[in-house]
Short mmCIF file of N, CA and C and ligand atoms in Angstrom, two decimals:
data_model
loop_
_atom_site.label_atom_id
_atom_site.label_comp_id
_atom_site.label_asym_id
_atom_site.label_seq_id
_atom_site.Cartn_x
_atom_site.Cartn_y
_atom_site.Cartn_z
N UNK A 130 88.62 153.06 137.31
CA UNK A 130 90.18 152.97 137.06
C UNK A 130 90.38 151.36 137.13
N UNK A 131 91.31 151.03 136.15
CA UNK A 131 91.74 149.82 136.15
C UNK A 131 92.54 149.46 137.27
N UNK A 132 92.57 148.10 137.80
CA UNK A 132 93.24 147.60 139.09
C UNK A 132 94.63 148.24 139.08
N UNK A 133 95.29 147.96 137.98
CA UNK A 133 96.79 148.04 138.02
C UNK A 133 97.12 149.56 138.31
N UNK A 134 96.25 150.52 137.85
CA UNK A 134 96.54 151.89 137.98
C UNK A 134 96.10 152.25 139.42
N UNK A 135 94.95 151.62 139.90
CA UNK A 135 94.45 151.74 141.49
C UNK A 135 95.70 151.37 142.28
N UNK A 136 96.30 150.19 142.13
CA UNK A 136 97.45 149.71 143.01
C UNK A 136 98.40 150.95 142.86
N UNK A 137 98.76 151.43 141.59
CA UNK A 137 100.03 152.20 141.54
C UNK A 137 99.78 153.64 142.23
N UNK A 138 98.26 153.96 142.20
CA UNK A 138 97.96 155.20 143.01
C UNK A 138 98.07 155.02 144.50
N UNK A 139 97.70 153.93 144.86
CA UNK A 139 97.71 153.51 146.30
C UNK A 139 99.12 153.58 146.78
N UNK A 140 100.13 152.93 145.87
CA UNK A 140 101.47 153.00 146.34
C UNK A 140 102.17 154.44 146.36
N UNK A 141 101.55 155.32 145.30
CA UNK A 141 102.10 156.80 145.39
C UNK A 141 101.44 157.50 146.65
N UNK A 142 100.16 157.24 147.11
CA UNK A 142 99.61 157.76 148.30
C UNK A 142 100.70 157.46 149.46
N UNK A 143 100.94 156.14 149.51
CA UNK A 143 101.94 155.87 150.50
C UNK A 143 103.29 156.48 150.36
N UNK A 144 103.86 156.66 149.28
CA UNK A 144 105.15 157.45 148.97
C UNK A 144 104.95 158.75 149.42
N UNK A 145 103.97 159.49 149.09
CA UNK A 145 103.83 160.87 149.38
C UNK A 145 103.80 161.11 151.06
N UNK A 146 103.11 160.09 151.51
CA UNK A 146 102.93 160.21 153.11
C UNK A 146 104.29 159.78 153.70
N UNK A 147 105.05 159.01 153.20
CA UNK A 147 106.49 158.74 153.45
C UNK A 147 107.28 160.05 153.37
N UNK A 148 107.13 160.75 152.30
CA UNK A 148 107.90 161.82 152.12
C UNK A 148 107.54 162.94 153.37
N UNK A 149 106.43 162.99 153.59
CA UNK A 149 105.94 163.95 154.69
C UNK A 149 106.58 163.51 156.09
N UNK A 150 106.64 162.09 156.14
CA UNK A 150 107.22 161.47 157.40
C UNK A 150 108.76 161.68 157.55
N UNK A 151 109.23 161.56 156.38
CA UNK A 151 110.75 161.85 156.22
C UNK A 151 111.04 163.44 156.58
N UNK A 152 110.27 164.27 156.12
CA UNK A 152 110.61 165.71 156.15
C UNK A 152 110.33 166.22 157.64
N UNK A 153 109.35 165.56 158.01
CA UNK A 153 108.98 165.81 159.63
C UNK A 153 110.02 165.38 160.41
N UNK A 154 110.63 164.09 160.19
CA UNK A 154 111.76 163.83 160.93
C UNK A 154 112.99 164.62 160.66
N UNK A 155 113.32 165.02 159.58
CA UNK A 155 114.35 166.17 159.26
C UNK A 155 114.13 167.45 160.08
N UNK A 156 112.62 167.84 160.11
CA UNK A 156 112.43 169.14 160.85
C UNK A 156 112.48 168.88 162.17
N UNK A 157 112.26 167.85 162.82
CA UNK A 157 112.50 167.57 164.26
C UNK A 157 114.12 167.65 164.56
N UNK A 158 115.01 167.11 163.65
CA UNK A 158 116.42 167.11 163.78
C UNK A 158 116.98 168.55 163.72
N UNK A 159 116.31 169.34 162.66
CA UNK A 159 116.80 170.71 162.41
C UNK A 159 116.38 171.53 163.70
N UNK A 160 115.34 171.24 164.27
CA UNK A 160 114.77 171.86 165.57
C UNK A 160 115.78 171.75 166.68
N UNK A 161 116.11 170.44 166.86
CA UNK A 161 117.04 169.94 168.04
C UNK A 161 118.39 170.56 167.72
N UNK A 162 118.71 170.94 166.57
CA UNK A 162 120.17 171.60 166.29
C UNK A 162 119.99 173.13 166.31
N UNK A 163 118.85 173.56 166.74
CA UNK A 163 118.60 175.08 167.06
C UNK A 163 118.30 175.76 165.68
N UNK A 164 118.35 175.14 164.65
CA UNK A 164 117.88 175.83 163.42
C UNK A 164 116.50 176.14 163.15
N UNK A 165 115.86 176.81 163.78
CA UNK A 165 114.34 176.96 163.95
C UNK A 165 113.77 177.24 162.58
N UNK A 166 114.40 178.05 161.86
CA UNK A 166 113.77 178.55 160.31
C UNK A 166 113.84 177.41 159.36
N UNK A 167 115.13 176.65 159.49
CA UNK A 167 115.11 175.36 158.49
C UNK A 167 114.07 174.48 159.00
N UNK A 168 113.87 174.43 160.33
CA UNK A 168 112.89 173.34 160.77
C UNK A 168 111.43 173.63 160.35
N UNK A 169 111.20 174.97 160.58
CA UNK A 169 109.85 175.59 160.01
C UNK A 169 109.62 175.19 158.65
N UNK A 170 110.62 175.61 157.74
CA UNK A 170 110.62 175.38 156.42
C UNK A 170 110.29 173.89 156.12
N UNK A 171 110.89 172.99 156.85
CA UNK A 171 110.75 171.51 156.32
C UNK A 171 109.50 171.03 157.05
N UNK A 172 108.93 171.64 158.16
CA UNK A 172 107.73 171.09 158.70
C UNK A 172 106.61 171.59 157.64
N UNK A 173 106.76 172.83 157.05
CA UNK A 173 105.86 173.15 155.99
C UNK A 173 105.88 172.35 154.74
N UNK A 174 106.97 171.69 154.40
CA UNK A 174 107.17 170.77 153.41
C UNK A 174 106.60 169.51 153.62
N UNK A 175 106.72 169.01 154.97
CA UNK A 175 105.89 167.81 155.25
C UNK A 175 104.27 168.02 155.11
N UNK A 176 104.00 169.02 155.41
CA UNK A 176 102.52 169.26 155.22
C UNK A 176 102.00 169.41 154.11
N UNK A 177 103.02 169.93 153.00
CA UNK A 177 102.59 169.96 151.60
C UNK A 177 102.71 168.45 151.00
N UNK A 178 103.54 167.65 151.58
CA UNK A 178 103.41 166.21 151.17
C UNK A 178 102.02 165.55 151.54
N UNK A 179 101.57 165.96 152.65
CA UNK A 179 100.36 165.30 153.02
C UNK A 179 99.37 165.72 152.06
N UNK A 180 99.33 166.82 151.62
CA UNK A 180 98.34 167.52 150.60
C UNK A 180 98.62 166.79 149.17
N UNK A 181 99.75 166.35 148.85
CA UNK A 181 99.92 165.73 147.69
C UNK A 181 99.29 164.28 147.70
N UNK A 182 99.48 163.68 148.94
CA UNK A 182 98.99 162.38 149.12
C UNK A 182 97.27 162.43 149.01
N UNK A 183 96.76 163.60 149.61
CA UNK A 183 95.29 163.87 149.47
C UNK A 183 94.78 164.15 147.88
N UNK A 184 95.75 164.82 147.24
CA UNK A 184 95.32 164.93 145.95
C UNK A 184 95.00 163.57 145.15
N UNK A 185 95.78 162.73 145.24
CA UNK A 185 95.83 161.38 144.83
C UNK A 185 94.57 160.60 145.29
N UNK A 186 94.46 160.55 146.78
CA UNK A 186 93.58 160.03 147.42
C UNK A 186 92.04 160.54 146.97
N UNK A 187 91.95 161.85 146.92
CA UNK A 187 90.64 162.42 146.22
C UNK A 187 90.37 162.22 144.82
N UNK A 188 91.31 161.99 143.93
CA UNK A 188 91.01 161.53 142.53
C UNK A 188 90.57 159.94 142.81
N UNK A 189 91.22 159.31 143.42
CA UNK A 189 90.66 157.95 143.52
C UNK A 189 89.18 157.86 144.20
N UNK A 190 89.02 158.71 145.31
CA UNK A 190 87.70 158.61 145.81
C UNK A 190 86.77 159.18 144.96
N UNK A 191 87.06 160.22 143.97
CA UNK A 191 85.86 160.94 143.34
C UNK A 191 85.44 159.64 142.29
N UNK A 192 86.40 158.89 141.90
CA UNK A 192 86.03 157.89 140.85
C UNK A 192 85.72 156.73 141.37
N UNK A 193 85.44 156.48 142.62
CA UNK A 193 84.82 155.34 143.18
C UNK A 193 85.98 154.19 143.31
N UNK A 194 87.34 154.67 143.15
CA UNK A 194 88.29 153.52 143.23
C UNK A 194 88.59 153.06 144.60
N UNK A 195 89.24 151.84 144.58
CA UNK A 195 89.42 151.26 145.96
C UNK A 195 90.71 151.83 146.60
N UNK A 196 90.48 152.48 147.76
CA UNK A 196 91.86 153.13 148.37
C UNK A 196 92.29 152.14 149.50
N UNK A 197 93.53 151.79 149.32
CA UNK A 197 94.05 150.84 150.26
C UNK A 197 95.37 151.52 150.82
N UNK A 198 95.46 152.01 152.00
CA UNK A 198 96.59 152.48 152.57
C UNK A 198 97.64 151.57 153.06
N UNK A 199 98.85 151.66 152.60
CA UNK A 199 99.88 150.71 152.95
C UNK A 199 100.56 151.34 154.28
N UNK A 200 101.46 150.40 154.65
CA UNK A 200 102.32 150.65 155.95
C UNK A 200 103.36 151.65 155.46
N UNK A 201 103.82 152.74 156.41
CA UNK A 201 104.88 153.70 156.03
C UNK A 201 106.00 153.38 156.84
N UNK A 202 107.15 153.21 156.24
CA UNK A 202 108.45 152.88 156.76
C UNK A 202 108.94 154.02 157.81
N UNK A 203 109.81 153.60 158.70
CA UNK A 203 110.24 154.58 159.55
C UNK A 203 111.28 155.28 159.06
N UNK A 204 111.32 156.65 158.96
CA UNK A 204 112.32 157.69 158.30
C UNK A 204 113.70 157.60 159.17
N UNK A 205 114.75 157.85 158.53
CA UNK A 205 115.90 158.10 159.15
C UNK A 205 115.87 159.18 160.10
N UNK A 206 116.52 159.34 161.26
CA UNK A 206 116.47 160.31 162.25
C UNK A 206 117.57 160.98 162.59
N UNK A 207 118.84 160.64 161.98
CA UNK A 207 120.03 161.26 162.31
C UNK A 207 120.66 162.00 161.05
N UNK A 208 121.00 163.36 161.20
CA UNK A 208 121.52 163.98 160.05
C UNK A 208 122.71 164.96 160.58
N UNK A 209 123.66 164.87 159.86
CA UNK A 209 124.97 165.44 160.68
C UNK A 209 124.81 167.19 160.33
N UNK A 210 124.28 167.67 159.36
CA UNK A 210 124.11 168.89 159.14
C UNK A 210 122.94 169.35 158.27
N UNK A 211 122.78 170.73 158.18
CA UNK A 211 121.57 171.21 157.38
C UNK A 211 121.87 170.93 155.93
N UNK A 212 123.18 170.82 155.44
CA UNK A 212 123.45 170.53 154.06
C UNK A 212 123.24 169.10 153.93
N UNK A 213 123.61 168.23 154.61
CA UNK A 213 123.08 166.83 154.47
C UNK A 213 121.73 166.60 154.35
N UNK A 214 120.83 167.44 155.12
CA UNK A 214 119.43 167.22 155.23
C UNK A 214 118.94 167.60 153.73
N UNK A 215 119.40 168.67 153.07
CA UNK A 215 119.05 169.25 152.02
C UNK A 215 119.62 168.49 150.76
N UNK A 216 120.77 167.93 150.96
CA UNK A 216 121.21 167.00 149.81
C UNK A 216 120.24 165.85 149.80
N UNK A 217 119.83 165.21 150.96
CA UNK A 217 118.92 164.03 150.95
C UNK A 217 117.46 164.33 150.43
N UNK A 218 117.02 165.66 150.93
CA UNK A 218 115.78 166.04 150.37
C UNK A 218 115.82 166.07 148.72
N UNK A 219 116.88 166.49 148.36
CA UNK A 219 117.05 166.64 146.81
C UNK A 219 117.09 165.19 146.07
N UNK A 220 117.97 164.49 146.67
CA UNK A 220 117.81 163.05 146.21
C UNK A 220 116.51 162.29 146.23
N UNK A 221 115.88 162.66 147.36
CA UNK A 221 114.46 161.98 147.56
C UNK A 221 113.46 162.65 146.57
N UNK A 222 113.60 163.69 146.31
CA UNK A 222 112.84 164.39 145.28
C UNK A 222 113.08 163.86 143.98
N UNK A 223 114.24 163.67 143.73
CA UNK A 223 114.61 162.92 142.38
C UNK A 223 113.91 161.69 142.17
N UNK A 224 113.96 160.79 143.31
CA UNK A 224 113.20 159.59 143.39
C UNK A 224 111.75 159.83 143.20
N UNK A 225 111.21 160.74 143.73
CA UNK A 225 109.64 160.99 143.60
C UNK A 225 109.42 161.25 142.20
N UNK A 226 110.35 162.13 141.72
CA UNK A 226 110.01 162.49 140.13
C UNK A 226 109.95 161.20 139.27
N UNK A 227 110.87 160.44 139.59
CA UNK A 227 110.85 159.06 138.81
C UNK A 227 109.67 158.26 139.10
N UNK A 228 109.27 158.13 140.21
CA UNK A 228 107.82 157.46 140.66
C UNK A 228 106.83 158.09 139.83
N UNK A 229 106.59 159.39 139.96
CA UNK A 229 105.66 160.28 139.06
C UNK A 229 105.62 159.94 137.82
N UNK A 230 106.78 159.91 137.13
CA UNK A 230 106.83 159.67 135.74
C UNK A 230 106.49 158.35 135.29
N UNK A 231 106.75 157.24 136.22
CA UNK A 231 106.12 155.95 135.87
C UNK A 231 104.82 155.67 135.94
N UNK A 232 104.15 156.66 136.97
CA UNK A 232 102.87 156.60 137.34
C UNK A 232 101.99 157.30 136.10
N UNK A 233 102.57 158.49 135.58
CA UNK A 233 102.00 159.18 134.47
C UNK A 233 102.07 158.24 133.27
N UNK A 234 103.11 157.65 133.08
CA UNK A 234 103.33 156.64 131.87
C UNK A 234 102.26 155.57 131.76
N UNK A 235 102.04 155.14 133.02
CA UNK A 235 101.23 154.07 133.20
C UNK A 235 99.71 154.50 132.89
N UNK A 236 99.43 155.65 133.41
CA UNK A 236 97.99 156.36 133.19
C UNK A 236 97.87 156.29 131.64
N UNK A 237 98.90 156.78 131.11
CA UNK A 237 98.84 157.16 129.46
C UNK A 237 98.68 155.89 128.71
N UNK A 238 99.52 154.83 129.27
CA UNK A 238 99.43 153.52 128.47
C UNK A 238 98.14 152.83 128.50
N UNK A 239 97.45 153.15 129.81
CA UNK A 239 95.95 152.50 129.73
C UNK A 239 94.91 153.39 129.39
N UNK A 240 95.31 154.42 128.69
CA UNK A 240 94.34 155.40 128.18
C UNK A 240 93.35 155.97 129.16
N UNK A 241 93.88 156.19 130.23
CA UNK A 241 93.18 156.89 131.41
C UNK A 241 93.46 158.40 131.55
N UNK A 242 92.62 159.11 130.68
CA UNK A 242 92.74 160.53 130.35
C UNK A 242 92.51 161.24 131.70
N UNK A 243 91.61 161.00 132.45
CA UNK A 243 91.36 161.75 133.76
C UNK A 243 92.61 161.59 134.64
N UNK A 244 93.11 160.42 134.84
CA UNK A 244 94.36 160.26 135.74
C UNK A 244 95.51 160.79 135.07
N UNK A 245 95.64 160.79 133.69
CA UNK A 245 96.80 161.71 132.99
C UNK A 245 96.74 162.98 133.41
N UNK A 246 95.60 163.61 133.23
CA UNK A 246 95.51 165.11 133.48
C UNK A 246 95.75 165.26 134.98
N UNK A 247 95.34 164.75 135.81
CA UNK A 247 95.48 164.74 137.32
C UNK A 247 96.91 164.68 137.56
N UNK A 248 97.64 163.80 137.04
CA UNK A 248 99.27 163.64 137.20
C UNK A 248 100.03 164.65 136.66
N UNK A 249 99.28 165.26 135.71
CA UNK A 249 100.31 166.44 135.08
C UNK A 249 100.38 167.42 135.99
N UNK A 250 99.74 167.69 137.08
CA UNK A 250 99.94 168.65 138.02
C UNK A 250 101.29 168.27 138.72
N UNK A 251 101.42 166.99 139.14
CA UNK A 251 102.67 166.39 140.04
C UNK A 251 103.84 166.47 139.02
N UNK A 252 103.75 166.22 137.73
CA UNK A 252 104.87 166.33 137.08
C UNK A 252 105.45 167.76 137.04
N UNK A 253 104.57 168.77 136.86
CA UNK A 253 104.97 170.17 136.97
C UNK A 253 105.58 170.39 138.56
N UNK A 254 104.91 169.95 139.42
CA UNK A 254 105.27 170.30 140.74
C UNK A 254 106.60 169.58 141.02
N UNK A 255 106.93 168.48 140.74
CA UNK A 255 108.26 167.85 140.76
C UNK A 255 109.40 168.62 140.11
N UNK A 256 109.19 169.53 139.09
CA UNK A 256 110.00 170.48 138.57
C UNK A 256 110.40 171.43 139.67
N UNK A 257 109.32 171.96 140.35
CA UNK A 257 109.47 173.08 141.31
C UNK A 257 110.20 172.40 142.50
N UNK A 258 109.68 171.14 142.99
CA UNK A 258 110.34 170.49 144.23
C UNK A 258 111.80 170.43 143.99
N UNK A 259 112.12 169.85 142.79
CA UNK A 259 113.84 169.68 142.60
C UNK A 259 114.55 170.96 142.62
N UNK A 260 113.87 171.88 141.97
CA UNK A 260 114.52 173.30 141.89
C UNK A 260 114.78 173.93 143.18
N UNK A 261 113.73 173.86 144.06
CA UNK A 261 113.75 174.56 145.38
C UNK A 261 114.97 173.94 146.13
N UNK A 262 114.94 172.52 146.26
CA UNK A 262 115.70 171.86 146.99
C UNK A 262 117.25 172.03 146.52
N UNK A 263 117.34 172.08 145.18
CA UNK A 263 118.70 172.35 144.70
C UNK A 263 119.13 173.77 144.95
N UNK A 264 118.28 174.59 144.92
CA UNK A 264 118.54 176.27 145.23
C UNK A 264 119.18 176.17 146.59
N UNK A 265 118.57 175.40 147.49
CA UNK A 265 118.93 175.53 149.08
C UNK A 265 120.38 174.80 149.13
N UNK A 266 120.45 173.62 148.47
CA UNK A 266 121.63 172.90 148.55
C UNK A 266 122.91 173.73 148.12
N UNK A 267 122.71 174.58 146.89
CA UNK A 267 123.74 175.35 146.54
C UNK A 267 124.13 176.58 147.43
N UNK A 268 123.16 177.12 148.03
CA UNK A 268 123.37 178.24 149.10
C UNK A 268 123.99 177.54 150.17
N UNK A 269 123.66 176.35 150.86
CA UNK A 269 124.36 175.88 151.85
C UNK A 269 125.79 175.48 151.56
N UNK A 270 126.04 175.07 150.18
CA UNK A 270 127.38 174.62 149.83
C UNK A 270 128.28 175.85 149.72
N UNK A 271 127.72 177.05 149.52
CA UNK A 271 128.44 178.30 149.57
C UNK A 271 128.75 178.66 150.86
N UNK A 272 127.57 178.60 151.67
CA UNK A 272 127.78 179.23 153.11
C UNK A 272 128.82 178.52 153.96
N UNK A 273 129.11 177.08 153.66
CA UNK A 273 129.86 176.17 154.64
C UNK A 273 129.82 176.42 156.12
N UNK A 274 130.69 177.12 156.86
CA UNK A 274 130.68 177.19 158.13
C UNK A 274 130.44 178.63 158.70
N UNK A 275 130.23 179.49 157.65
CA UNK A 275 129.87 180.96 157.98
C UNK A 275 128.78 181.19 158.78
N UNK A 276 128.75 181.25 160.09
CA UNK A 276 127.64 181.50 160.85
C UNK A 276 126.64 182.58 160.57
N UNK A 277 127.16 183.67 160.29
CA UNK A 277 126.34 184.84 159.68
C UNK A 277 125.31 184.59 158.66
N UNK A 278 126.02 184.10 157.63
CA UNK A 278 125.17 183.64 156.42
C UNK A 278 124.08 182.50 156.76
N UNK A 279 124.54 181.72 157.72
CA UNK A 279 123.71 180.54 158.11
C UNK A 279 122.46 181.11 158.74
N UNK A 280 122.73 182.16 159.77
CA UNK A 280 121.72 182.89 160.37
C UNK A 280 120.63 183.55 159.49
N UNK A 281 121.21 184.15 158.40
CA UNK A 281 120.46 184.92 157.57
C UNK A 281 119.60 183.98 156.65
N UNK A 282 120.00 182.88 156.18
CA UNK A 282 119.40 181.68 155.59
C UNK A 282 118.22 181.04 156.38
N UNK A 283 118.63 180.87 157.68
CA UNK A 283 117.63 180.38 158.65
C UNK A 283 116.43 181.36 158.80
N UNK A 284 116.70 182.52 159.02
CA UNK A 284 115.78 183.44 159.10
C UNK A 284 114.72 183.58 157.82
N UNK A 285 115.32 183.69 156.60
CA UNK A 285 114.79 183.55 155.43
C UNK A 285 113.81 182.52 155.32
N UNK A 286 114.17 181.19 155.51
CA UNK A 286 113.50 180.11 155.23
C UNK A 286 112.51 180.01 156.35
N UNK A 287 112.62 180.52 157.63
CA UNK A 287 111.69 180.48 158.46
C UNK A 287 110.34 181.41 158.46
N UNK A 288 110.55 182.12 157.14
CA UNK A 288 109.29 182.98 156.79
C UNK A 288 108.23 182.21 156.02
N UNK A 289 108.73 180.87 155.66
CA UNK A 289 107.60 180.13 155.10
C UNK A 289 106.44 179.85 155.80
N UNK A 290 105.26 180.12 155.00
CA UNK A 290 103.94 179.97 155.78
C UNK A 290 103.62 178.39 155.89
FE1 FEO B 109 105.34 165.13 146.88
FE2 FEO B 109 107.93 166.53 147.27
O1 FEO B 109 106.92 165.57 146.22
#
């Protein structure tokens, strides 16, 4: 792998780990608010981000590239509502989509077919990530302060493995 692409992969490993760190912080906040189902869903999302980082890590490892792990920033810890949490999740996923697009374009510009193919998985995954977060934002926006509906959604999201 070219050095420039290795650097960009290393940066994205860090970004995926930060996503996991952010979602774990959100999960803790949701738990503190008594929203156990939302918290469980967000904790599963944090674990998924770790698996995204590992996909990039393993691609580099299999190709003998130099893996250099960067420092992960401290995530925000205070959120005023579940709606705010999911609005911020959606905004964050949009940023990740832009990062993945840049990384994919870089791999293509360097004619690195193996990296391009590996990154296609992430391009598709981001469509799903944005769609899921957007769906929950829509439902929370409709629910507003109706506690019954909130309880139903909390139970539903808590079923995530
Ligand atoms: Fe790794 Fe949620 O994108």
